[in-house]
């Protein structure tokens, strides 16, 4: 999530309270989730909300896709056109200053990075740290910022190229491209899950490294936001009709998100959740954003005190610093645990070295030292399900973000 997800308008009269509410909700979910992982070390500190809080990242993705996509498509339709140098300069000015300051803190402070290793500095500076990222790496929650920066770099160039190359082919080309991105992500996640997660005793580790942090596997929500922006700019009559049914859009969003949350809470690392969970989140959050943009909907009219300030000024900074603040606060909030011996830290495990310091995650040590799954890929389906459920329960909450 980056400050680029904030609309250009900053006056109270032109802000969209529904989007402010969603952005405040997204950062709150992420902070609560990370508190359960890295401060309290208790998945049930905030009940199911804390356990499912990682989807706040997906909501951020959908918001960014819509807001940035809207800027790009509106610019392409304007008489002046879209200036790529100006667009890129504005994005970097919005995201880089705070990001570089926090990165410097992580480089200088071992306490903030919880003794975990940093990647080579150029990975963070080039926003490629998410590629093959090992769980337990310092500043790991910046993986989503890397995906967003890659998105900001590629989308305007592709949109400009598509406008030039697709003359006469119209919107059919654009909608086909978006659909292919979602379908390709589903197929890629399915292949990676079958090859590296299902039959591997450290499958949860590879789930994060190859799927959860991967740019190509995490485009669903960004594409959903872009689709909304395309609908608004290319099909105004349909956009107006849909916005006129804001409460219906909100009800539809809840009907999609409720069973999706149930699926993800029950078996987040399973095949169905991995392949279909992200597209369902994308659909649900897309409908939620559409409801938030409707002045007739309950969500679009909802004004929560402080939500606008949090969304406009604090959400990006809070996201950047909350992990480090939690690392510094944990010993004071839970002093007994800080002084307790950690058997996992002193128990050598060759896989921990080859797995890129998975043991650096406080809640991930159980997953690393859990009994190995039977590696046979032909084991019965019910046995695979039980084995995966066992791993999921032991690795619950190990994700850095």
mmCIF file of C-alpha atoms in Angstrom:
data_model
loop_
_atom_site.group_PDB
_atom_site.id
_atom_site.type_symbol
_atom_site.label_atom_id
_atom_site.label_comp_id
_atom_site.label_asym_id
_atom_site.label_seq_id
_atom_site.Cartn_x
_atom_site.Cartn_y
_atom_site.Cartn_z
ATOM 1 C CA UNK A 1 0.000 0.000 0.000
ATOM 2 C CA UNK A 2 1.380 3.391 -0.887
ATOM 3 C CA UNK A 3 0.422 6.995 -0.682
ATOM 4 C CA UNK A 4 -0.244 6.825 -4.373
ATOM 5 C CA UNK A 5 -3.553 5.252 -3.511
ATOM 6 C CA UNK A 6 -4.748 8.586 -2.185
ATOM 7 C CA UNK A 7 -6.850 10.711 -4.513
ATOM 8 C CA UNK A 8 -5.403 13.966 -5.745
ATOM 9 C CA UNK A 9 -8.157 16.003 -4.168
ATOM 10 C CA UNK A 10 -7.537 16.895 -0.553
ATOM 11 C CA UNK A 11 -10.307 19.275 0.430
ATOM 12 C CA UNK A 12 -13.136 17.944 2.588
ATOM 13 C CA UNK A 13 -15.747 18.841 -0.051
ATOM 14 C CA UNK A 14 -14.107 16.741 -2.758
ATOM 15 C CA UNK A 15 -12.995 13.714 -0.778
ATOM 16 C CA UNK A 16 -14.762 10.401 -1.139
ATOM 17 C CA UNK A 17 -15.699 9.267 2.383
ATOM 18 C CA UNK A 18 -16.438 5.725 1.257
ATOM 19 C CA UNK A 19 -12.910 5.246 -0.089
ATOM 20 C CA UNK A 20 -11.447 6.854 3.036
ATOM 21 C CA UNK A 21 -13.356 4.326 5.125
ATOM 22 C CA UNK A 22 -12.055 1.413 3.064
ATOM 23 C CA UNK A 23 -8.469 2.640 3.221
ATOM 24 C CA UNK A 24 -8.686 3.113 6.993
ATOM 25 C CA UNK A 25 -10.202 -0.367 7.272
ATOM 26 C CA UNK A 26 -7.396 -1.872 5.190
ATOM 27 C CA UNK A 27 -4.542 -0.450 7.263
ATOM 28 C CA UNK A 28 -6.343 -1.352 10.506
ATOM 29 C CA UNK A 29 -6.732 -4.965 9.404
ATOM 30 C CA UNK A 30 -3.043 -5.238 8.507
ATOM 31 C CA UNK A 31 -1.855 -3.692 11.780
ATOM 32 C CA UNK A 32 -4.093 -5.978 13.862
ATOM 33 C CA UNK A 33 -2.914 -9.021 11.927
ATOM 34 C CA UNK A 34 0.745 -8.178 12.397
ATOM 35 C CA UNK A 35 0.195 -7.494 16.076
ATOM 36 C CA UNK A 36 -1.079 -11.052 16.524
ATOM 37 C CA UNK A 37 1.921 -12.425 14.599
ATOM 38 C CA UNK A 38 4.844 -10.440 15.903
ATOM 39 C CA UNK A 39 3.802 -8.792 19.175
ATOM 40 C CA UNK A 40 1.305 -10.968 21.028
ATOM 41 C CA UNK A 41 2.211 -14.207 19.174
ATOM 42 C CA UNK A 42 -1.416 -15.214 19.648
ATOM 43 C CA UNK A 43 -3.582 -15.731 16.575
ATOM 44 C CA UNK A 44 -6.728 -15.123 18.618
ATOM 45 C CA UNK A 45 -5.791 -11.786 20.191
ATOM 46 C CA UNK A 46 -8.415 -10.058 18.056
ATOM 47 C CA UNK A 47 -10.420 -13.157 17.190
ATOM 48 C CA UNK A 48 -11.108 -13.994 13.567
ATOM 49 C CA UNK A 49 -10.531 -10.360 12.570
ATOM 50 C CA UNK A 50 -6.859 -10.613 13.490
ATOM 51 C CA UNK A 51 -6.496 -13.956 11.737
ATOM 52 C CA UNK A 52 -8.007 -12.716 8.475
ATOM 53 C CA UNK A 53 -6.426 -9.259 8.700
ATOM 54 C CA UNK A 54 -3.879 -10.042 5.986
ATOM 55 C CA UNK A 55 -6.612 -9.421 3.398
ATOM 56 C CA UNK A 56 -6.194 -5.719 4.163
ATOM 57 C CA UNK A 57 -3.283 -5.890 1.722
ATOM 58 C CA UNK A 58 -5.633 -7.180 -0.970
ATOM 59 C CA UNK A 59 -8.030 -4.327 -0.292
ATOM 60 C CA UNK A 60 -5.132 -1.892 -0.696
ATOM 61 C CA UNK A 61 -4.298 -3.502 -4.023
ATOM 62 C CA UNK A 62 -7.862 -3.090 -5.283
ATOM 63 C CA UNK A 63 -7.971 0.554 -4.169
ATOM 64 C CA UNK A 64 -4.651 1.306 -5.847
ATOM 65 C CA UNK A 65 -5.751 -0.415 -9.043
ATOM 66 C CA UNK A 66 -8.865 1.739 -9.241
ATOM 67 C CA UNK A 67 -7.303 5.073 -8.297
ATOM 68 C CA UNK A 68 -4.195 4.757 -10.448
ATOM 69 C CA UNK A 69 -6.118 3.170 -13.303
ATOM 70 C CA UNK A 70 -8.597 6.039 -13.202
ATOM 71 C CA UNK A 71 -5.784 8.585 -13.424
ATOM 72 C CA UNK A 72 -4.261 6.780 -16.397
ATOM 73 C CA UNK A 73 -7.468 6.238 -18.376
ATOM 74 C CA UNK A 74 -8.703 9.755 -17.675
ATOM 75 C CA UNK A 75 -5.347 11.109 -18.827
ATOM 76 C CA UNK A 76 -5.451 9.088 -22.018
ATOM 77 C CA UNK A 77 -8.933 10.419 -22.806
ATOM 78 C CA UNK A 78 -8.005 14.041 -22.153
ATOM 79 C CA UNK A 79 -6.919 16.480 -24.846
ATOM 80 C CA UNK A 80 -3.461 16.860 -23.302
ATOM 81 C CA UNK A 81 -2.987 13.107 -23.111
ATOM 82 C CA UNK A 82 -1.037 11.149 -20.507
ATOM 83 C CA UNK A 83 2.495 12.369 -19.814
ATOM 84 C CA UNK A 84 4.483 9.304 -18.754
ATOM 85 C CA UNK A 85 7.469 11.275 -17.332
ATOM 86 C CA UNK A 86 5.139 13.413 -15.233
ATOM 87 C CA UNK A 87 3.179 10.389 -14.057
ATOM 88 C CA UNK A 88 6.302 8.495 -12.989
ATOM 89 C CA UNK A 89 7.788 11.556 -11.291
ATOM 90 C CA UNK A 90 4.652 12.141 -9.247
ATOM 91 C CA UNK A 91 4.491 8.501 -8.189
ATOM 92 C CA UNK A 92 8.098 8.470 -7.021
ATOM 93 C CA UNK A 93 7.713 11.757 -5.148
ATOM 94 C CA UNK A 94 4.711 10.340 -3.318
ATOM 95 C CA UNK A 95 6.269 7.032 -2.347
ATOM 96 C CA UNK A 96 10.052 7.363 -2.123
ATOM 97 C CA UNK A 97 10.765 9.888 0.686
ATOM 98 C CA UNK A 98 9.003 8.011 3.504
ATOM 99 C CA UNK A 99 10.076 4.654 2.119
ATOM 100 C CA UNK A 100 13.766 5.602 2.024
ATOM 101 C CA UNK A 101 13.680 6.980 5.558
ATOM 102 C CA UNK A 102 12.190 3.768 6.945
ATOM 103 C CA UNK A 103 14.584 1.648 4.889
ATOM 104 C CA UNK A 104 17.510 3.568 6.413
ATOM 105 C CA UNK A 105 16.167 2.818 9.891
ATOM 106 C CA UNK A 106 16.070 -0.890 9.060
ATOM 107 C CA UNK A 107 19.620 -0.766 7.750
ATOM 108 C CA UNK A 108 20.935 0.961 10.881
ATOM 109 C CA UNK A 109 18.888 -0.760 13.618
ATOM 110 C CA UNK A 110 19.132 -4.477 14.364
ATOM 111 C CA UNK A 111 16.403 -4.129 16.980
ATOM 112 C CA UNK A 112 13.887 -2.829 14.451
ATOM 113 C CA UNK A 113 14.591 -5.671 12.051
ATOM 114 C CA UNK A 114 14.376 -8.212 14.902
ATOM 115 C CA UNK A 115 17.848 -9.607 14.151
ATOM 116 C CA UNK A 116 16.576 -10.847 10.782
ATOM 117 C CA UNK A 117 18.775 -10.503 7.686
ATOM 118 C CA UNK A 118 18.267 -7.799 5.109
ATOM 119 C CA UNK A 119 18.364 -8.460 1.405
ATOM 120 C CA UNK A 120 21.033 -6.683 -0.655
ATOM 121 C CA UNK A 121 20.204 -2.991 -0.603
ATOM 122 C CA UNK A 122 19.684 -2.750 -4.358
ATOM 123 C CA UNK A 123 16.720 -5.135 -4.048
ATOM 124 C CA UNK A 124 14.867 -2.636 -1.868
ATOM 125 C CA UNK A 125 15.938 0.339 -3.973
ATOM 126 C CA UNK A 126 14.787 -1.326 -7.183
ATOM 127 C CA UNK A 127 11.536 -2.592 -5.610
ATOM 128 C CA UNK A 128 12.312 -6.186 -6.508
ATOM 129 C CA UNK A 129 12.530 -7.503 -2.931
ATOM 130 C CA UNK A 130 9.326 -9.499 -3.329
ATOM 131 C CA UNK A 131 10.800 -11.757 -6.027
ATOM 132 C CA UNK A 132 11.721 -15.046 -4.357
ATOM 133 C CA UNK A 133 11.411 -13.405 -0.936
ATOM 134 C CA UNK A 134 12.110 -15.823 1.929
ATOM 135 C CA UNK A 135 9.884 -15.597 5.023
ATOM 136 C CA UNK A 136 11.844 -14.210 7.942
ATOM 137 C CA UNK A 137 13.622 -11.494 5.942
ATOM 138 C CA UNK A 138 13.806 -8.037 7.487
ATOM 139 C CA UNK A 139 11.448 -5.359 6.148
ATOM 140 C CA UNK A 140 9.504 -8.178 4.518
ATOM 141 C CA UNK A 141 6.224 -6.280 4.682
ATOM 142 C CA UNK A 142 7.548 -4.023 1.916
ATOM 143 C CA UNK A 143 6.826 -6.835 -0.564
ATOM 144 C CA UNK A 144 3.440 -5.323 -1.374
ATOM 145 C CA UNK A 145 5.001 -1.898 -1.946
ATOM 146 C CA UNK A 146 7.302 -3.544 -4.474
ATOM 147 C CA UNK A 147 4.345 -5.024 -6.340
ATOM 148 C CA UNK A 148 2.584 -1.665 -6.380
ATOM 149 C CA UNK A 149 5.668 0.135 -7.697
ATOM 150 C CA UNK A 150 6.007 -2.490 -10.433
ATOM 151 C CA UNK A 151 2.337 -1.929 -11.209
ATOM 152 C CA UNK A 152 2.819 1.850 -11.410
ATOM 153 C CA UNK A 153 5.738 1.330 -13.776
ATOM 154 C CA UNK A 154 4.072 -1.128 -16.158
ATOM 155 C CA UNK A 155 0.397 -0.152 -16.330
ATOM 156 C CA UNK A 156 0.674 3.345 -17.891
ATOM 157 C CA UNK A 157 3.148 2.124 -20.474
ATOM 158 C CA UNK A 158 0.911 -0.833 -21.360
ATOM 159 C CA UNK A 159 -2.184 1.379 -21.493
ATOM 160 C CA UNK A 160 -0.448 3.839 -23.831
ATOM 161 C CA UNK A 161 0.832 1.022 -26.020
ATOM 162 C CA UNK A 162 -2.580 -0.630 -26.063
ATOM 163 C CA UNK A 163 -4.233 2.629 -27.098
ATOM 164 C CA UNK A 164 -1.852 2.947 -30.026
ATOM 165 C CA UNK A 165 -1.798 -0.704 -31.077
ATOM 166 C CA UNK A 166 -5.460 -1.422 -30.435
ATOM 167 C CA UNK A 167 -7.008 1.330 -32.517
ATOM 168 C CA UNK A 168 -10.173 -0.026 -34.064
ATOM 169 C CA UNK A 169 -10.260 -2.988 -31.679
ATOM 170 C CA UNK A 170 -11.647 -0.865 -28.870
ATOM 171 C CA UNK A 171 -12.357 -2.040 -25.383
ATOM 172 C CA UNK A 172 -12.580 -5.700 -26.325
ATOM 173 C CA UNK A 173 -8.798 -5.901 -26.294
ATOM 174 C CA UNK A 174 -8.546 -4.253 -22.875
ATOM 175 C CA UNK A 175 -11.158 -6.482 -21.239
ATOM 176 C CA UNK A 176 -9.630 -9.568 -22.813
ATOM 177 C CA UNK A 177 -6.209 -8.613 -21.454
ATOM 178 C CA UNK A 178 -7.583 -8.168 -17.917
ATOM 179 C CA UNK A 179 -9.383 -11.499 -18.061
ATOM 180 C CA UNK A 180 -6.241 -13.261 -19.287
ATOM 181 C CA UNK A 181 -4.196 -11.801 -16.427
ATOM 182 C CA UNK A 182 -6.639 -13.207 -13.859
ATOM 183 C CA UNK A 183 -6.872 -16.581 -15.594
ATOM 184 C CA UNK A 184 -3.098 -16.767 -15.976
ATOM 185 C CA UNK A 185 -2.625 -16.033 -12.280
ATOM 186 C CA UNK A 186 -5.004 -18.825 -11.335
ATOM 187 C CA UNK A 187 -3.229 -21.327 -13.574
ATOM 188 C CA UNK A 188 0.191 -20.266 -12.292
ATOM 189 C CA UNK A 189 -0.852 -20.572 -8.647
ATOM 190 C CA UNK A 190 -2.344 -23.996 -9.329
ATOM 191 C CA UNK A 191 0.862 -25.223 -10.952
ATOM 192 C CA UNK A 192 3.089 -23.842 -8.199
ATOM 193 C CA UNK A 193 0.866 -25.251 -5.466
ATOM 194 C CA UNK A 194 0.882 -28.730 -6.960
ATOM 195 C CA UNK A 195 4.627 -28.667 -7.579
ATOM 196 C CA UNK A 196 5.945 -26.991 -4.418
ATOM 197 C CA UNK A 197 3.268 -26.831 -1.713
ATOM 198 C CA UNK A 198 1.154 -29.975 -1.831
ATOM 199 C CA UNK A 199 3.903 -32.583 -1.736
ATOM 200 C CA UNK A 200 6.587 -30.780 0.258
ATOM 201 C CA UNK A 201 7.151 -30.983 3.997
ATOM 202 C CA UNK A 202 8.032 -27.261 3.999
ATOM 203 C CA UNK A 203 5.144 -26.412 1.692
ATOM 204 C CA UNK A 204 4.006 -23.400 3.714
ATOM 205 C CA UNK A 205 7.426 -21.811 3.261
ATOM 206 C CA UNK A 206 7.258 -22.259 -0.506
ATOM 207 C CA UNK A 207 3.692 -20.985 -0.506
ATOM 208 C CA UNK A 208 4.911 -17.610 0.689
ATOM 209 C CA UNK A 209 8.101 -17.507 -1.332
ATOM 210 C CA UNK A 210 6.678 -18.610 -4.679
ATOM 211 C CA UNK A 211 2.998 -17.642 -4.497
ATOM 212 C CA UNK A 212 2.067 -15.142 -1.819
ATOM 213 C CA UNK A 213 4.893 -12.684 -2.508
ATOM 214 C CA UNK A 214 5.005 -13.224 -6.270
ATOM 215 C CA UNK A 215 4.104 -10.343 -8.575
ATOM 216 C CA UNK A 216 2.561 -12.661 -11.161
ATOM 217 C CA UNK A 217 0.445 -14.480 -8.574
ATOM 218 C CA UNK A 218 -0.912 -11.358 -6.845
ATOM 219 C CA UNK A 219 -2.375 -9.259 -9.656
ATOM 220 C CA UNK A 220 -6.032 -10.234 -9.132
ATOM 221 C CA UNK A 221 -7.047 -7.331 -6.896
ATOM 222 C CA UNK A 222 -5.032 -4.769 -8.857
ATOM 223 C CA UNK A 223 -6.734 -5.959 -12.033
ATOM 224 C CA UNK A 224 -10.140 -5.685 -10.352
ATOM 225 C CA UNK A 225 -9.433 -2.053 -9.531
ATOM 226 C CA UNK A 226 -8.195 -1.374 -13.051
ATOM 227 C CA UNK A 227 -11.360 -2.993 -14.388
ATOM 228 C CA UNK A 228 -13.476 -0.572 -12.358
ATOM 229 C CA UNK A 229 -11.476 2.370 -13.709
ATOM 230 C CA UNK A 230 -11.876 1.075 -17.246
ATOM 231 C CA UNK A 231 -15.612 0.666 -16.732
ATOM 232 C CA UNK A 232 -15.879 4.242 -15.475
ATOM 233 C CA UNK A 233 -13.934 5.795 -18.344
ATOM 234 C CA UNK A 234 -14.955 3.573 -21.244
ATOM 235 C CA UNK A 235 -18.570 2.732 -20.385
ATOM 236 C CA UNK A 236 -20.041 5.802 -18.579
ATOM 237 C CA UNK A 237 -23.732 4.805 -18.934
ATOM 238 C CA UNK A 238 -23.145 1.387 -17.381
ATOM 239 C CA UNK A 239 -20.974 2.941 -14.671
ATOM 240 C CA UNK A 240 -23.731 5.396 -13.789
ATOM 241 C CA UNK A 241 -26.364 2.656 -13.607
ATOM 242 C CA UNK A 242 -24.227 0.489 -11.338
ATOM 243 C CA UNK A 243 -23.397 3.381 -9.016
ATOM 244 C CA UNK A 244 -27.100 4.033 -8.720
ATOM 245 C CA UNK A 245 -27.469 0.667 -6.973
ATOM 246 C CA UNK A 246 -24.828 1.196 -4.299
ATOM 247 C CA UNK A 247 -26.544 -0.745 -1.536
ATOM 248 C CA UNK A 248 -27.091 -3.682 -3.870
ATOM 249 C CA UNK A 249 -23.405 -3.590 -4.744
ATOM 250 C CA UNK A 250 -22.615 -3.565 -1.020
ATOM 251 C CA UNK A 251 -24.883 -6.552 -0.411
ATOM 252 C CA UNK A 252 -23.298 -8.402 -3.324
ATOM 253 C CA UNK A 253 -19.834 -7.628 -1.948
ATOM 254 C CA UNK A 254 -20.741 -9.090 1.437
ATOM 255 C CA UNK A 255 -22.251 -12.159 -0.210
ATOM 256 C CA UNK A 256 -18.935 -12.764 -1.964
ATOM 257 C CA UNK A 257 -16.575 -11.818 0.874
ATOM 258 C CA UNK A 258 -18.310 -13.714 3.691
ATOM 259 C CA UNK A 259 -17.904 -17.226 2.222
ATOM 260 C CA UNK A 260 -14.465 -16.290 0.897
ATOM 261 C CA UNK A 261 -13.346 -15.306 4.399
ATOM 262 C CA UNK A 262 -14.768 -18.587 5.711
ATOM 263 C CA UNK A 263 -12.777 -20.488 3.082
ATOM 264 C CA UNK A 264 -9.553 -18.627 3.896
ATOM 265 C CA UNK A 265 -9.964 -18.986 7.655
ATOM 266 C CA UNK A 266 -10.567 -22.714 7.303
ATOM 267 C CA UNK A 267 -7.793 -23.676 4.902
ATOM 268 C CA UNK A 268 -5.811 -20.654 3.739
ATOM 269 C CA UNK A 269 -3.012 -22.758 2.233
ATOM 270 C CA UNK A 270 -5.261 -25.264 0.482
ATOM 271 C CA UNK A 271 -5.625 -25.656 -3.272
ATOM 272 C CA UNK A 272 -9.068 -24.044 -3.529
ATOM 273 C CA UNK A 273 -8.078 -21.045 -1.398
ATOM 274 C CA UNK A 274 -4.824 -20.588 -3.291
ATOM 275 C CA UNK A 275 -6.341 -20.777 -6.777
ATOM 276 C CA UNK A 276 -9.787 -19.250 -6.277
ATOM 277 C CA UNK A 277 -9.423 -17.231 -3.071
ATOM 278 C CA UNK A 278 -7.651 -14.252 -4.623
ATOM 279 C CA UNK A 279 -10.067 -13.826 -7.567
ATOM 280 C CA UNK A 280 -12.971 -14.014 -5.103
ATOM 281 C CA UNK A 281 -11.346 -11.350 -2.932
ATOM 282 C CA UNK A 282 -10.821 -9.261 -6.056
ATOM 283 C CA UNK A 283 -14.492 -9.560 -7.009
ATOM 284 C CA UNK A 284 -15.688 -8.806 -3.489
ATOM 285 C CA UNK A 285 -13.421 -5.805 -3.027
ATOM 286 C CA UNK A 286 -14.288 -4.510 -6.489
ATOM 287 C CA UNK A 287 -17.970 -4.547 -5.553
ATOM 288 C CA UNK A 288 -17.115 -2.940 -2.210
ATOM 289 C CA UNK A 289 -15.263 -0.086 -3.936
ATOM 290 C CA UNK A 290 -18.172 0.388 -6.323
ATOM 291 C CA UNK A 291 -20.503 0.671 -3.337
ATOM 292 C CA UNK A 292 -18.135 3.139 -1.660
ATOM 293 C CA UNK A 293 -18.205 5.327 -4.769
ATOM 294 C CA UNK A 294 -22.011 5.512 -4.751
ATOM 295 C CA UNK A 295 -23.453 8.504 -2.997
ATOM 296 C CA UNK A 296 -26.686 6.562 -2.524
ATOM 297 C CA UNK A 297 -25.155 3.678 -0.605
ATOM 298 C CA UNK A 298 -24.745 3.373 3.133
ATOM 299 C CA UNK A 299 -21.000 2.875 2.714
ATOM 300 C CA UNK A 300 -20.655 5.844 0.366
ATOM 301 C CA UNK A 301 -22.322 8.146 2.896
ATOM 302 C CA UNK A 302 -20.563 6.740 5.956
ATOM 303 C CA UNK A 303 -18.267 9.239 7.636
ATOM 304 C CA UNK A 304 -16.053 7.904 10.410
ATOM 305 C CA UNK A 305 -14.266 10.575 12.464
ATOM 306 C CA UNK A 306 -10.570 10.505 11.662
ATOM 307 C CA UNK A 307 -10.883 8.157 8.689
ATOM 308 C CA UNK A 308 -10.131 10.890 6.148
ATOM 309 C CA UNK A 309 -6.983 11.991 7.999
ATOM 310 C CA UNK A 310 -5.851 8.415 8.445
ATOM 311 C CA UNK A 311 -6.407 7.672 4.765
ATOM 312 C CA UNK A 312 -4.815 10.863 3.447
ATOM 313 C CA UNK A 313 -1.898 11.501 5.778
ATOM 314 C CA UNK A 314 -1.151 8.484 7.949
ATOM 315 C CA UNK A 315 -2.019 5.180 6.282
ATOM 316 C CA UNK A 316 1.148 4.911 4.173
ATOM 317 C CA UNK A 317 3.472 6.011 6.989
ATOM 318 C CA UNK A 318 1.690 3.766 9.481
ATOM 319 C CA UNK A 319 2.053 0.807 7.183
ATOM 320 C CA UNK A 320 5.776 1.448 6.765
ATOM 321 C CA UNK A 321 6.601 1.785 10.463
ATOM 322 C CA UNK A 322 4.147 -0.449 12.298
ATOM 323 C CA UNK A 323 6.289 -3.597 12.104
ATOM 324 C CA UNK A 324 9.338 -1.822 13.485
ATOM 325 C CA UNK A 325 7.323 -0.192 16.252
ATOM 326 C CA UNK A 326 5.899 -3.579 17.154
ATOM 327 C CA UNK A 327 9.384 -5.095 17.301
ATOM 328 C CA UNK A 328 10.530 -2.397 19.732
ATOM 329 C CA UNK A 329 7.374 -2.562 21.845
ATOM 330 C CA UNK A 330 7.046 -6.351 22.163
ATOM 331 C CA UNK A 331 9.723 -6.818 24.887
ATOM 332 C CA UNK A 332 8.000 -4.189 27.046
ATOM 333 C CA UNK A 333 4.482 -5.471 26.434
ATOM 334 C CA UNK A 334 5.443 -9.124 26.991
ATOM 335 C CA UNK A 335 8.632 -9.098 29.126
ATOM 336 C CA UNK A 336 8.232 -12.686 30.357
ATOM 337 C CA UNK A 337 8.256 -14.036 26.828
ATOM 338 C CA UNK A 338 11.244 -11.916 25.897
ATOM 339 C CA UNK A 339 13.269 -13.488 28.728
ATOM 340 C CA UNK A 340 12.093 -17.060 28.130
ATOM 341 C CA UNK A 341 14.476 -19.441 26.369
ATOM 342 C CA UNK A 342 13.639 -20.322 22.782
ATOM 343 C CA UNK A 343 14.385 -24.003 22.084
ATOM 344 C CA UNK A 344 13.745 -23.617 18.363
ATOM 345 C CA UNK A 345 16.445 -20.971 18.089
ATOM 346 C CA UNK A 346 19.062 -23.368 19.465
ATOM 347 C CA UNK A 347 17.900 -26.503 17.672
ATOM 348 C CA UNK A 348 19.843 -26.917 14.423
ATOM 349 C CA UNK A 349 17.848 -27.827 11.371
ATOM 350 C CA UNK A 350 19.498 -27.995 7.953
ATOM 351 C CA UNK A 351 16.244 -27.098 6.251
ATOM 352 C CA UNK A 352 16.150 -23.829 8.173
ATOM 353 C CA UNK A 353 19.341 -22.726 6.473
ATOM 354 C CA UNK A 354 18.196 -23.823 3.034
ATOM 355 C CA UNK A 355 14.775 -22.303 3.644
ATOM 356 C CA UNK A 356 16.153 -18.814 4.103
ATOM 357 C CA UNK A 357 15.832 -18.416 7.872
ATOM 358 C CA UNK A 358 12.215 -19.419 8.152
ATOM 359 C CA UNK A 359 12.918 -19.801 11.857
ATOM 360 C CA UNK A 360 13.387 -16.029 12.116
ATOM 361 C CA UNK A 361 9.615 -15.753 12.185
ATOM 362 C CA UNK A 362 8.425 -16.066 15.793
ATOM 363 C CA UNK A 363 5.213 -17.823 14.764
ATOM 364 C CA UNK A 364 6.911 -19.752 11.993
ATOM 365 C CA UNK A 365 9.261 -21.849 14.106
ATOM 366 C CA UNK A 366 6.521 -24.388 14.763
ATOM 367 C CA UNK A 367 6.010 -24.780 11.021
ATOM 368 C CA UNK A 368 9.717 -25.202 10.407
ATOM 369 C CA UNK A 369 10.118 -27.908 13.052
ATOM 370 C CA UNK A 370 6.739 -29.532 12.475
ATOM 371 C CA UNK A 371 6.693 -33.235 11.599
ATOM 372 C CA UNK A 372 7.388 -33.664 7.925
ATOM 373 C CA UNK A 373 4.565 -34.418 5.576
ATOM 374 C CA UNK A 374 4.716 -37.597 3.554
ATOM 375 C CA UNK A 375 6.345 -36.461 0.299
ATOM 376 C CA UNK A 376 4.486 -38.904 -1.929
ATOM 377 C CA UNK A 377 2.383 -36.852 -4.384
ATOM 378 C CA UNK A 378 0.011 -39.767 -4.912
ATOM 379 C CA UNK A 379 -1.237 -40.047 -1.366
ATOM 380 C CA UNK A 380 -5.061 -40.180 -1.041
ATOM 381 C CA UNK A 381 -6.882 -36.868 -1.205
ATOM 382 C CA UNK A 382 -8.291 -37.153 2.321
ATOM 383 C CA UNK A 383 -4.798 -37.828 3.689
ATOM 384 C CA UNK A 384 -3.454 -34.794 1.869
ATOM 385 C CA UNK A 385 -6.245 -32.648 3.276
ATOM 386 C CA UNK A 386 -5.580 -33.796 6.844
ATOM 387 C CA UNK A 387 -1.841 -33.269 6.434
ATOM 388 C CA UNK A 388 -2.326 -29.806 5.040
ATOM 389 C CA UNK A 389 -4.713 -28.922 7.846
ATOM 390 C CA UNK A 390 -2.092 -30.016 10.367
ATOM 391 C CA UNK A 391 0.547 -27.826 8.730
ATOM 392 C CA UNK A 392 -1.862 -24.916 8.501
ATOM 393 C CA UNK A 393 -2.659 -25.057 12.202
ATOM 394 C CA UNK A 394 1.020 -25.067 13.095
ATOM 395 C CA UNK A 395 1.955 -22.358 10.631
ATOM 396 C CA UNK A 396 -1.062 -20.167 11.272
ATOM 397 C CA UNK A 397 -0.019 -16.564 11.196
ATOM 398 C CA UNK A 398 3.514 -17.064 9.964
ATOM 399 C CA UNK A 399 3.119 -14.626 7.087
ATOM 400 C CA UNK A 400 5.076 -11.411 7.513
ATOM 401 C CA UNK A 401 2.225 -9.760 5.707
#
